[in-house]
Amino acid sequence: MPELPEVETVRRGLAPALVGATLARVTLRRPDLRFPFPDAFATRLEGARVDALSRRGKYMTAALSTGETLIVHLGMTGRFTVTRASDAESPGRFVYEAGGDAKHDHVVIEAEGGEAGPARLVFNDARRFGFMDLAPTATLGRAKHFAAMGPEPLSAAFDDDGFAAALRARRTPIKAALLDQRVVAGLGNIYVCEALFRAGVSPRRRADRIAAPRVRRLRAAIVAVLEDAIEAGGSTLRDFAGTDGELGYFQHAFDVYGRDGALCRRCGATLRRIVQSGRSTFYCAACQR
DNA sequence: AGTGGGACCTGTCCGC
DNA sequence: TGCGGACAGGTCCCAC
């Protein structure tokens, strides 16, 4: 699921259970996800208090009282389910809970003392492209996951001049440039397609050949589509029904993603799907130049 | 050094 | 109903 808006939605969903809480017990149900868990992972978490829950790009970070920060990436299919003790009869489901497939429940965290009261967090990830890591909080920005990461798109660090300079240095199609987390953090296949449509920029156009006014329009479109998606609770794809209340609904607002063969909402042309660097791109060849 | 392609892993859906 | 193939929200690694 997880591009920036989905990760932000998960972060907001987890905050009541985690912020201020102590991680009383951590259970790993396998030795690795995409990568092995760090040494003594559970031990280093247990007993720690969560001082803050933040997000950088598509990563969630939990600053701990131990001086370390827990780093979580959801990969493609990573999701958290939260059950509050006070709610045991009807578990409070958080975003993107796909249904009761315990086979892929890889990490269980019991938290105590958060605003939500005692809670159990279960990390489920069928494809295991997600991962977790620990790094010293004091030097988090230099941790390998963040050292080369581009500006946070919803912050002042993402400005027209810096964005234009980053694109000027790229000879790839703009689609590929925007997927590169070094250019701007947090975009994935969906929101790149949507932002390019909103800006009227062809996904095939070379990044270094977009004129300044259109670069500004593109930057604004990226910010707007991310803000709209967060507002909608992110996008939910391929999750079946039965999860109540907490699913994102931005997928209903897609202009182009997954809509090949349908008609462009702006000009009525038929939307296309092409493959760029092995991944689907959806766009309107009439509106996007 | 920048770029493109394949690998990683599992589930689902579609056509035959 | 069964089976093979394509495809899926991401990132890393390794050749050019």
JSON list of C-alpha atoms in Angstrom, two decimals, chain A residues 34-253:
[
{"chain": "A", "resi": 34, "resn": "ARG", "atom": "CA", "xyz": [13.17, -8.65, 3.66]},
{"chain": "A", "resi": 35, "resn": "PHE", "atom": "CA", "xyz": [16.36, -8.51, 5.74]},
{"chain": "A", "resi": 36, "resn": "PRO", "atom": "CA", "xyz": [17.27, -10.23, 8.98]},
{"chain": "A", "resi": 37, "resn": "PHE", "atom": "CA", "xyz": [16.09, -8.36, 12.05]},
{"chain": "A", "resi": 38, "resn": "PRO", "atom": "CA", "xyz": [18.96, -6.51, 13.75]},
{"chain": "A", "resi": 39, "resn": "ASP", "atom": "CA", "xyz": [20.86, -8.33, 16.50]},
{"chain": "A", "resi": 40, "resn": "ALA", "atom": "CA", "xyz": [18.92, -8.74, 19.74]},
{"chain": "A", "resi": 41, "resn": "PHE", "atom": "CA", "xyz": [16.06, -6.83, 18.12]},
{"chain": "A", "resi": 42, "resn": "ALA", "atom": "CA", "xyz": [13.32, -7.80, 20.56]},
{"chain": "A", "resi": 43, "resn": "THR", "atom": "CA", "xyz": [15.56, -7.27, 23.58]},
{"chain": "A", "resi": 44, "resn": "ARG", "atom": "CA", "xyz": [16.54, -3.80, 22.45]},
{"chain": "A", "resi": 45, "resn": "LEU", "atom": "CA", "xyz": [12.86, -2.86, 22.08]},
{"chain": "A", "resi": 46, "resn": "GLU", "atom": "CA", "xyz": [11.47, -4.40, 25.23]},
{"chain": "A", "resi": 47, "resn": "GLY", "atom": "CA", "xyz": [11.17, -1.96, 28.09]},
{"chain": "A", "resi": 48, "resn": "ALA", "atom": "CA", "xyz": [11.69, 1.05, 25.85]},
{"chain": "A", "resi": 49, "resn": "ARG", "atom": "CA", "xyz": [9.23, 3.93, 25.88]},
{"chain": "A", "resi": 50, "resn": "VAL", "atom": "CA", "xyz": [8.14, 5.46, 22.57]},
{"chain": "A", "resi": 51, "resn": "ASP", "atom": "CA", "xyz": [8.81, 9.20, 22.76]},
{"chain": "A", "resi": 52, "resn": "ALA", "atom": "CA", "xyz": [7.59, 10.09, 19.27]},
{"chain": "A", "resi": 53, "resn": "LEU", "atom": "CA", "xyz": [6.20, 8.42, 16.17]},
{"chain": "A", "resi": 54, "resn": "SER", "atom": "CA", "xyz": [7.23, 10.12, 12.94]},
{"chain": "A", "resi": 55, "resn": "ARG", "atom": "CA", "xyz": [7.48, 9.52, 9.22]},
{"chain": "A", "resi": 56, "resn": "ARG", "atom": "CA", "xyz": [10.20, 10.19, 6.67]},
{"chain": "A", "resi": 57, "resn": "GLY", "atom": "CA", "xyz": [9.23, 9.42, 3.09]},
{"chain": "A", "resi": 58, "resn": "LYS", "atom": "CA", "xyz": [7.69, 5.95, 3.20]},
{"chain": "A", "resi": 59, "resn": "TYR", "atom": "CA", "xyz": [9.37, 5.06, 6.49]},
{"chain": "A", "resi": 60, "resn": "MET", "atom": "CA", "xyz": [7.86, 5.20, 9.95]},
{"chain": "A", "resi": 61, "resn": "THR", "atom": "CA", "xyz": [10.21, 5.95, 12.82]},
{"chain": "A", "resi": 62, "resn": "ALA", "atom": "CA", "xyz": [9.63, 5.50, 16.54]},
{"chain": "A", "resi": 63, "resn": "ALA", "atom": "CA", "xyz": [12.08, 7.39, 18.74]},
{"chain": "A", "resi": 64, "resn": "LEU", "atom": "CA", "xyz": [12.72, 5.33, 21.85]},
{"chain": "A", "resi": 65, "resn": "SER", "atom": "CA", "xyz": [13.81, 6.24, 25.37]},
{"chain": "A", "resi": 66, "resn": "THR", "atom": "CA", "xyz": [16.87, 4.03, 24.86]},
{"chain": "A", "resi": 67, "resn": "GLY", "atom": "CA", "xyz": [18.46, 6.46, 22.40]},
{"chain": "A", "resi": 68, "resn": "GLU", "atom": "CA", "xyz": [17.65, 4.24, 19.45]},
{"chain": "A", "resi": 69, "resn": "THR", "atom": "CA", "xyz": [14.97, 4.74, 16.83]},
{"chain": "A", "resi": 70, "resn": "LEU", "atom": "CA", "xyz": [12.88, 1.90, 15.45]},
{"chain": "A", "resi": 71, "resn": "ILE", "atom": "CA", "xyz": [12.67, 2.18, 11.67]},
{"chain": "A", "resi": 72, "resn": "VAL", "atom": "CA", "xyz": [9.82, 0.43, 9.83]},
{"chain": "A", "resi": 73, "resn": "HIS", "atom": "CA", "xyz": [9.21, 0.11, 6.11]},
{"chain": "A", "resi": 74, "resn": "LEU", "atom": "CA", "xyz": [5.95, -1.51, 5.00]},
{"chain": "A", "resi": 75, "resn": "GLY", "atom": "CA", "xyz": [7.26, -2.71, 1.64]},
{"chain": "A", "resi": 76, "resn": "MET", "atom": "CA", "xyz": [4.35, -3.56, -0.66]},
{"chain": "A", "resi": 77, "resn": "THR", "atom": "CA", "xyz": [2.04, -5.50, 1.62]},
{"chain": "A", "resi": 78, "resn": "GLY", "atom": "CA", "xyz": [3.07, -4.59, 5.16]},
{"chain": "A", "resi": 79, "resn": "ARG", "atom": "CA", "xyz": [0.23, -3.64, 7.48]},
{"chain": "A", "resi": 80, "resn": "PHE", "atom": "CA", "xyz": [-0.42, -3.17, 11.15]},
{"chain": "A", "resi": 81, "resn": "THR", "atom": "CA", "xyz": [-3.44, -4.31, 13.08]},
{"chain": "A", "resi": 82, "resn": "VAL", "atom": "CA", "xyz": [-4.06, -2.86, 16.53]},
{"chain": "A", "resi": 83, "resn": "THR", "atom": "CA", "xyz": [-6.14, -4.56, 19.15]},
{"chain": "A", "resi": 84, "resn": "ARG", "atom": "CA", "xyz": [-6.81, -2.64, 22.30]},
{"chain": "A", "resi": 85, "resn": "ALA", "atom": "CA", "xyz": [-7.28, -4.66, 25.45]},
{"chain": "A", "resi": 86, "resn": "SER", "atom": "CA", "xyz": [-10.36, -2.64, 26.32]},
{"chain": "A", "resi": 87, "resn": "ASP", "atom": "CA", "xyz": [-11.79, -3.62, 22.95]},
{"chain": "A", "resi": 88, "resn": "ALA", "atom": "CA", "xyz": [-11.04, -7.28, 22.97]},
{"chain": "A", "resi": 89, "resn": "GLU", "atom": "CA", "xyz": [-14.56, -8.21, 21.92]},
{"chain": "A", "resi": 90, "resn": "SER", "atom": "CA", "xyz": [-14.47, -6.14, 18.76]},
{"chain": "A", "resi": 91, "resn": "PRO", "atom": "CA", "xyz": [-10.88, -5.48, 17.83]},
{"chain": "A", "resi": 92, "resn": "GLY", "atom": "CA", "xyz": [-10.22, -1.95, 16.66]},
{"chain": "A", "resi": 93, "resn": "ARG", "atom": "CA", "xyz": [-8.93, -2.46, 13.20]},
{"chain": "A", "resi": 94, "resn": "PHE", "atom": "CA", "xyz": [-6.48, -0.02, 11.82]},
{"chain": "A", "resi": 95, "resn": "VAL", "atom": "CA", "xyz": [-5.81, 0.72, 8.20]},
{"chain": "A", "resi": 96, "resn": "TYR", "atom": "CA", "xyz": [-5.19, -1.95, 5.64]},
{"chain": "A", "resi": 97, "resn": "GLU", "atom": "CA", "xyz": [-5.96, -4.95, 7.77]},
{"chain": "A", "resi": 98, "resn": "ALA", "atom": "CA", "xyz": [-6.56, -7.55, 5.13]},
{"chain": "A", "resi": 99, "resn": "GLY", "atom": "CA", "xyz": [-8.33, -10.23, 7.06]},
{"chain": "A", "resi": 100, "resn": "GLY", "atom": "CA", "xyz": [-7.33, -12.91, 9.47]},
{"chain": "A", "resi": 101, "resn": "ASP", "atom": "CA", "xyz": [-4.39, -14.56, 7.80]},
{"chain": "A", "resi": 102, "resn": "ALA", "atom": "CA", "xyz": [-2.13, -15.20, 10.77]},
{"chain": "A", "resi": 103, "resn": "LYS", "atom": "CA", "xyz": [0.31, -17.05, 8.53]},
{"chain": "A", "resi": 104, "resn": "HIS", "atom": "CA", "xyz": [1.92, -13.74, 7.68]},
{"chain": "A", "resi": 105, "resn": "ASP", "atom": "CA", "xyz": [1.78, -12.17, 11.12]},
{"chain": "A", "resi": 106, "resn": "HIS", "atom": "CA", "xyz": [5.51, -11.71, 11.62]},
{"chain": "A", "resi": 107, "resn": "VAL", "atom": "CA", "xyz": [5.90, -9.31, 14.55]},
{"chain": "A", "resi": 108, "resn": "VAL", "atom": "CA", "xyz": [3.73, -8.85, 17.63]},
{"chain": "A", "resi": 109, "resn": "ILE", "atom": "CA", "xyz": [4.27, -5.88, 19.94]},
{"chain": "A", "resi": 110, "resn": "GLU", "atom": "CA", "xyz": [2.46, -5.40, 23.21]},
{"chain": "A", "resi": 111, "resn": "ALA", "atom": "CA", "xyz": [2.38, -1.76, 24.25]},
{"chain": "A", "resi": 112, "resn": "GLU", "atom": "CA", "xyz": [1.30, -0.36, 27.61]},
{"chain": "A", "resi": 113, "resn": "GLY", "atom": "CA", "xyz": [0.66, 3.15, 28.78]},
{"chain": "A", "resi": 114, "resn": "GLY", "atom": "CA", "xyz": [-0.23, 4.92, 25.54]},
{"chain": "A", "resi": 115, "resn": "GLU", "atom": "CA", "xyz": [-3.28, 7.12, 25.25]},
{"chain": "A", "resi": 116, "resn": "ALA", "atom": "CA", "xyz": [-5.22, 4.14, 23.88]},
{"chain": "A", "resi": 117, "resn": "GLY", "atom": "CA", "xyz": [-4.30, 1.96, 26.85]},
{"chain": "A", "resi": 118, "resn": "PRO", "atom": "CA", "xyz": [-2.79, -1.51, 26.58]},
{"chain": "A", "resi": 119, "resn": "ALA", "atom": "CA", "xyz": [-2.68, -2.57, 22.96]},
{"chain": "A", "resi": 120, "resn": "ARG", "atom": "CA", "xyz": [-1.34, -5.35, 20.80]},
{"chain": "A", "resi": 121, "resn": "LEU", "atom": "CA", "xyz": [0.18, -4.41, 17.45]},
{"chain": "A", "resi": 122, "resn": "VAL", "atom": "CA", "xyz": [0.55, -7.09, 14.81]},
{"chain": "A", "resi": 123, "resn": "PHE", "atom": "CA", "xyz": [2.72, -6.56, 11.74]},
{"chain": "A", "resi": 124, "resn": "ASN", "atom": "CA", "xyz": [1.52, -8.68, 8.82]},
{"chain": "A", "resi": 125, "resn": "ASP", "atom": "CA", "xyz": [3.37, -8.78, 5.49]},
{"chain": "A", "resi": 126, "resn": "ALA", "atom": "CA", "xyz": [2.57, -11.46, 2.93]},
{"chain": "A", "resi": 127, "resn": "ARG", "atom": "CA", "xyz": [5.31, -10.62, 0.47]},
{"chain": "A", "resi": 128, "resn": "ARG", "atom": "CA", "xyz": [7.88, -9.73, 3.10]},
{"chain": "A", "resi": 129, "resn": "PHE", "atom": "CA", "xyz": [9.22, -6.74, 1.20]},
{"chain": "A", "resi": 130, "resn": "GLY", "atom": "CA", "xyz": [8.93, -4.76, 4.42]},
{"chain": "A", "resi": 131, "resn": "PHE", "atom": "CA", "xyz": [11.68, -4.49, 6.99]},
{"chain": "A", "resi": 132, "resn": "MET", "atom": "CA", "xyz": [12.55, -3.16, 10.41]},
{"chain": "A", "resi": 133, "resn": "ASP", "atom": "CA", "xyz": [15.78, -1.72, 11.70]},
{"chain": "A", "resi": 134, "resn": "LEU", "atom": "CA", "xyz": [17.26, 0.17, 14.62]},
{"chain": "A", "resi": 135, "resn": "ALA", "atom": "CA", "xyz": [19.58, 3.18, 14.43]},
{"chain": "A", "resi": 136, "resn": "PRO", "atom": "CA", "xyz": [20.89, 5.74, 16.92]},
{"chain": "A", "resi": 137, "resn": "THR", "atom": "CA", "xyz": [18.42, 8.60, 17.20]},
{"chain": "A", "resi": 138, "resn": "ALA", "atom": "CA", "xyz": [21.12, 11.25, 17.46]},
{"chain": "A", "resi": 139, "resn": "THR", "atom": "CA", "xyz": [22.41, 10.47, 13.96]},
{"chain": "A", "resi": 140, "resn": "LEU", "atom": "CA", "xyz": [19.22, 9.19, 12.36]},
{"chain": "A", "resi": 141, "resn": "GLY", "atom": "CA", "xyz": [19.56, 11.41, 9.32]},
{"chain": "A", "resi": 142, "resn": "ARG", "atom": "CA", "xyz": [22.81, 9.66, 8.50]},
{"chain": "A", "resi": 143, "resn": "ALA", "atom": "CA", "xyz": [21.33, 6.19, 8.83]},
{"chain": "A", "resi": 144, "resn": "LYS", "atom": "CA", "xyz": [21.62, 4.35, 5.54]},
{"chain": "A", "resi": 145, "resn": "HIS", "atom": "CA", "xyz": [17.92, 4.53, 4.83]},
{"chain": "A", "resi": 146, "resn": "PHE", "atom": "CA", "xyz": [17.87, 8.32, 5.05]},
{"chain": "A", "resi": 147, "resn": "ALA", "atom": "CA", "xyz": [21.33, 9.55, 4.12]},
{"chain": "A", "resi": 148, "resn": "ALA", "atom": "CA", "xyz": [20.59, 10.07, 0.43]},
{"chain": "A", "resi": 149, "resn": "MET", "atom": "CA", "xyz": [16.85, 10.64, 0.70]},
{"chain": "A", "resi": 150, "resn": "GLY", "atom": "CA", "xyz": [15.44, 13.71, -1.00]},
{"chain": "A", "resi": 151, "resn": "PRO", "atom": "CA", "xyz": [13.32, 16.42, 0.58]},
{"chain": "A", "resi": 152, "resn": "GLU", "atom": "CA", "xyz": [10.13, 15.69, 2.43]},
{"chain": "A", "resi": 153, "resn": "PRO", "atom": "CA", "xyz": [7.47, 16.80, -0.05]},
{"chain": "A", "resi": 154, "resn": "LEU", "atom": "CA", "xyz": [5.10, 18.34, 2.50]},
{"chain": "A", "resi": 155, "resn": "SER", "atom": "CA", "xyz": [7.82, 20.44, 4.09]},
{"chain": "A", "resi": 156, "resn": "ALA", "atom": "CA", "xyz": [9.52, 23.69, 3.16]},
{"chain": "A", "resi": 157, "resn": "ALA", "atom": "CA", "xyz": [12.56, 21.65, 2.15]},
{"chain": "A", "resi": 158, "resn": "PHE", "atom": "CA", "xyz": [10.71, 20.76, -1.07]},
{"chain": "A", "resi": 159, "resn": "ASP", "atom": "CA", "xyz": [10.98, 23.98, -3.02]},
{"chain": "A", "resi": 160, "resn": "ASP", "atom": "CA", "xyz": [10.90, 24.97, -6.67]},
{"chain": "A", "resi": 161, "resn": "ASP", "atom": "CA", "xyz": [14.57, 25.74, -7.02]},
{"chain": "A", "resi": 162, "resn": "GLY", "atom": "CA", "xyz": [15.80, 22.54, -5.45]},
{"chain": "A", "resi": 163, "resn": "PHE", "atom": "CA", "xyz": [13.28, 20.45, -7.36]},
{"chain": "A", "resi": 164, "resn": "ALA", "atom": "CA", "xyz": [14.22, 22.09, -10.66]},
{"chain": "A", "resi": 165, "resn": "ALA", "atom": "CA", "xyz": [17.90, 21.47, -9.97]},
{"chain": "A", "resi": 166, "resn": "ALA", "atom": "CA", "xyz": [17.27, 17.81, -9.17]},
{"chain": "A", "resi": 167, "resn": "LEU", "atom": "CA", "xyz": [15.32, 17.32, -12.40]},
{"chain": "A", "resi": 168, "resn": "ARG", "atom": "CA", "xyz": [17.91, 19.12, -14.47]},
{"chain": "A", "resi": 169, "resn": "ALA", "atom": "CA", "xyz": [20.45, 16.50, -13.39]},
{"chain": "A", "resi": 170, "resn": "ARG", "atom": "CA", "xyz": [18.30, 13.63, -14.66]},
{"chain": "A", "resi": 171, "resn": "ARG", "atom": "CA", "xyz": [18.12, 12.30, -18.17]},
{"chain": "A", "resi": 172, "resn": "THR", "atom": "CA", "xyz": [15.55, 9.66, -17.36]},
{"chain": "A", "resi": 173, "resn": "PRO", "atom": "CA", "xyz": [11.85, 9.94, -18.09]},
{"chain": "A", "resi": 174, "resn": "ILE", "atom": "CA", "xyz": [10.18, 12.08, -15.43]},
{"chain": "A", "resi": 175, "resn": "LYS", "atom": "CA", "xyz": [8.25, 9.01, -14.28]},
{"chain": "A", "resi": 176, "resn": "ALA", "atom": "CA", "xyz": [11.48, 7.29, -13.25]},
{"chain": "A", "resi": 177, "resn": "ALA", "atom": "CA", "xyz": [12.93, 10.45, -11.73]},
{"chain": "A", "resi": 178, "resn": "LEU", "atom": "CA", "xyz": [9.93, 10.93, -9.44]},
{"chain": "A", "resi": 179, "resn": "LEU", "atom": "CA", "xyz": [10.07, 7.32, -8.29]},
{"chain": "A", "resi": 180, "resn": "ASP", "atom": "CA", "xyz": [13.67, 7.88, -7.22]},
{"chain": "A", "resi": 181, "resn": "GLN", "atom": "CA", "xyz": [13.54, 8.67, -3.51]},
{"chain": "A", "resi": 182, "resn": "ARG", "atom": "CA", "xyz": [16.67, 10.81, -3.83]},
{"chain": "A", "resi": 183, "resn": "VAL", "atom": "CA", "xyz": [14.76, 13.37, -5.91]},
{"chain": "A", "resi": 184, "resn": "VAL", "atom": "CA", "xyz": [11.79, 13.67, -3.57]},
{"chain": "A", "resi": 185, "resn": "ALA", "atom": "CA", "xyz": [10.78, 11.34, -0.77]},
{"chain": "A", "resi": 186, "resn": "GLY", "atom": "CA", "xyz": [7.59, 9.33, -0.51]},
{"chain": "A", "resi": 187, "resn": "LEU", "atom": "CA", "xyz": [6.23, 9.04, -4.04]},
{"chain": "A", "resi": 188, "resn": "GLY", "atom": "CA", "xyz": [5.42, 5.64, -5.53]},
{"chain": "A", "resi": 189, "resn": "ASN", "atom": "CA", "xyz": [3.75, 4.39, -8.67]},
{"chain": "A", "resi": 190, "resn": "ILE", "atom": "CA", "xyz": [0.26, 5.66, -7.88]},
{"chain": "A", "resi": 191, "resn": "TYR", "atom": "CA", "xyz": [1.02, 9.20, -6.82]},
{"chain": "A", "resi": 192, "resn": "VAL", "atom": "CA", "xyz": [3.63, 9.74, -9.53]},
{"chain": "A", "resi": 193, "resn": "CYS", "atom": "CA", "xyz": [1.01, 8.87, -12.14]},
{"chain": "A", "resi": 194, "resn": "GLU", "atom": "CA", "xyz": [-1.59, 11.07, -10.47]},
{"chain": "A", "resi": 195, "resn": "ALA", "atom": "CA", "xyz": [0.73, 14.05, -10.00]},
{"chain": "A", "resi": 196, "resn": "LEU", "atom": "CA", "xyz": [1.91, 13.91, -13.61]},
{"chain": "A", "resi": 197, "resn": "PHE", "atom": "CA", "xyz": [-1.68, 13.92, -14.79]},
{"chain": "A", "resi": 198, "resn": "ARG", "atom": "CA", "xyz": [-2.60, 16.88, -12.60]},
{"chain": "A", "resi": 199, "resn": "ALA", "atom": "CA", "xyz": [0.40, 18.79, -13.90]},
{"chain": "A", "resi": 200, "resn": "GLY", "atom": "CA", "xyz": [-0.25, 17.85, -17.53]},
{"chain": "A", "resi": 201, "resn": "VAL", "atom": "CA", "xyz": [3.25, 16.41, -17.90]},
{"chain": "A", "resi": 202, "resn": "SER", "atom": "CA", "xyz": [3.85, 13.27, -19.95]},
{"chain": "A", "resi": 203, "resn": "PRO", "atom": "CA", "xyz": [5.45, 10.46, -17.96]},
{"chain": "A", "resi": 204, "resn": "ARG", "atom": "CA", "xyz": [7.76, 9.87, -20.93]},
{"chain": "A", "resi": 205, "resn": "ARG", "atom": "CA", "xyz": [9.19, 13.37, -21.01]},
{"chain": "A", "resi": 206, "resn": "ARG", "atom": "CA", "xyz": [12.83, 13.58, -20.00]},
{"chain": "A", "resi": 207, "resn": "ALA", "atom": "CA", "xyz": [13.20, 15.11, -16.57]},
{"chain": "A", "resi": 208, "resn": "ASP", "atom": "CA", "xyz": [15.84, 17.59, -17.74]},
{"chain": "A", "resi": 209, "resn": "ARG", "atom": "CA", "xyz": [13.58, 18.86, -20.51]},
{"chain": "A", "resi": 210, "resn": "ILE", "atom": "CA", "xyz": [10.69, 20.26, -18.53]},
{"chain": "A", "resi": 211, "resn": "ALA", "atom": "CA", "xyz": [10.48, 24.04, -18.65]},
{"chain": "A", "resi": 212, "resn": "ALA", "atom": "CA", "xyz": [10.53, 25.96, -15.38]},
{"chain": "A", "resi": 213, "resn": "PRO", "atom": "CA", "xyz": [6.83, 26.89, -15.29]},
{"chain": "A", "resi": 214, "resn": "ARG", "atom": "CA", "xyz": [5.86, 23.27, -15.73]},
{"chain": "A", "resi": 215, "resn": "VAL", "atom": "CA", "xyz": [8.32, 22.16, -13.07]},
{"chain": "A", "resi": 216, "resn": "ARG", "atom": "CA", "xyz": [6.58, 24.55, -10.68]},
{"chain": "A", "resi": 217, "resn": "ARG", "atom": "CA", "xyz": [3.21, 23.17, -11.69]},
{"chain": "A", "resi": 218, "resn": "LEU", "atom": "CA", "xyz": [4.49, 19.65, -11.15]},
{"chain": "A", "resi": 219, "resn": "ARG", "atom": "CA", "xyz": [5.83, 20.44, -7.71]},
{"chain": "A", "resi": 220, "resn": "ALA", "atom": "CA", "xyz": [2.50, 21.95, -6.74]},
{"chain": "A", "resi": 221, "resn": "ALA", "atom": "CA", "xyz": [0.66, 18.92, -8.13]},
{"chain": "A", "resi": 222, "resn": "ILE", "atom": "CA", "xyz": [2.79, 16.54, -6.07]},
{"chain": "A", "resi": 223, "resn": "VAL", "atom": "CA", "xyz": [2.03, 18.46, -2.90]},
{"chain": "A", "resi": 224, "resn": "ALA", "atom": "CA", "xyz": [-1.67, 18.70, -3.70]},
{"chain": "A", "resi": 225, "resn": "VAL", "atom": "CA", "xyz": [-2.18, 15.05, -4.55]},
{"chain": "A", "resi": 226, "resn": "LEU", "atom": "CA", "xyz": [-0.36, 13.91, -1.42]},
{"chain": "A", "resi": 227, "resn": "GLU", "atom": "CA", "xyz": [-2.39, 16.27, 0.75]},
{"chain": "A", "resi": 228, "resn": "ASP", "atom": "CA", "xyz": [-5.63, 15.15, -0.86]},
{"chain": "A", "resi": 229, "resn": "ALA", "atom": "CA", "xyz": [-4.72, 11.50, -0.37]},
{"chain": "A", "resi": 230, "resn": "ILE", "atom": "CA", "xyz": [-3.80, 11.95, 3.28]},
{"chain": "A", "resi": 231, "resn": "GLU", "atom": "CA", "xyz": [-7.07, 13.76, 3.79]},
{"chain": "A", "resi": 232, "resn": "ALA", "atom": "CA", "xyz": [-8.84, 10.70, 2.36]},
{"chain": "A", "resi": 233, "resn": "GLY", "atom": "CA", "xyz": [-6.94, 8.28, 4.57]},
{"chain": "A", "resi": 234, "resn": "GLY", "atom": "CA", "xyz": [-4.75, 7.02, 1.73]},
{"chain": "A", "resi": 235, "resn": "SER", "atom": "CA", "xyz": [-5.66, 4.54, -0.97]},
{"chain": "A", "resi": 236, "resn": "THR", "atom": "CA", "xyz": [-6.76, 0.98, -0.39]},
{"chain": "A", "resi": 237, "resn": "LEU", "atom": "CA", "xyz": [-6.21, -1.55, -3.17]},
{"chain": "A", "resi": 238, "resn": "ARG", "atom": "CA", "xyz": [-6.70, -5.28, -3.23]},
{"chain": "A", "resi": 239, "resn": "ASP", "atom": "CA", "xyz": [-8.07, -5.41, 0.30]},
{"chain": "A", "resi": 240, "resn": "PHE", "atom": "CA", "xyz": [-11.24, -7.32, 0.67]},
{"chain": "A", "resi": 241, "resn": "ALA", "atom": "CA", "xyz": [-14.38, -6.15, 2.36]},
{"chain": "A", "resi": 242, "resn": "GLY", "atom": "CA", "xyz": [-15.05, -6.81, 5.97]},
{"chain": "A", "resi": 243, "resn": "THR", "atom": "CA", "xyz": [-12.66, -4.32, 7.42]},
{"chain": "A", "resi": 244, "resn": "ASP", "atom": "CA", "xyz": [-14.69, -1.66, 8.99]},
{"chain": "A", "resi": 245, "resn": "GLY", "atom": "CA", "xyz": [-14.33, 2.04, 9.03]},
{"chain": "A", "resi": 246, "resn": "GLU", "atom": "CA", "xyz": [-10.61, 2.48, 8.65]},
{"chain": "A", "resi": 247, "resn": "LEU", "atom": "CA", "xyz": [-9.91, 1.91, 4.97]},
{"chain": "A", "resi": 248, "resn": "GLY", "atom": "CA", "xyz": [-8.63, 4.77, 2.86]},
{"chain": "A", "resi": 249, "resn": "TYR", "atom": "CA", "xyz": [-10.82, 5.91, 0.01]},
{"chain": "A", "resi": 250, "resn": "PHE", "atom": "CA", "xyz": [-8.53, 7.98, -2.20]},
{"chain": "A", "resi": 251, "resn": "GLN", "atom": "CA", "xyz": [-8.57, 5.18, -4.80]},
{"chain": "A", "resi": 252, "resn": "HIS", "atom": "CA", "xyz": [-12.01, 6.44, -5.81]},
{"chain": "A", "resi": 253, "resn": "ALA", "atom": "CA", "xyz": [-10.42, 9.76, -6.70]}
]
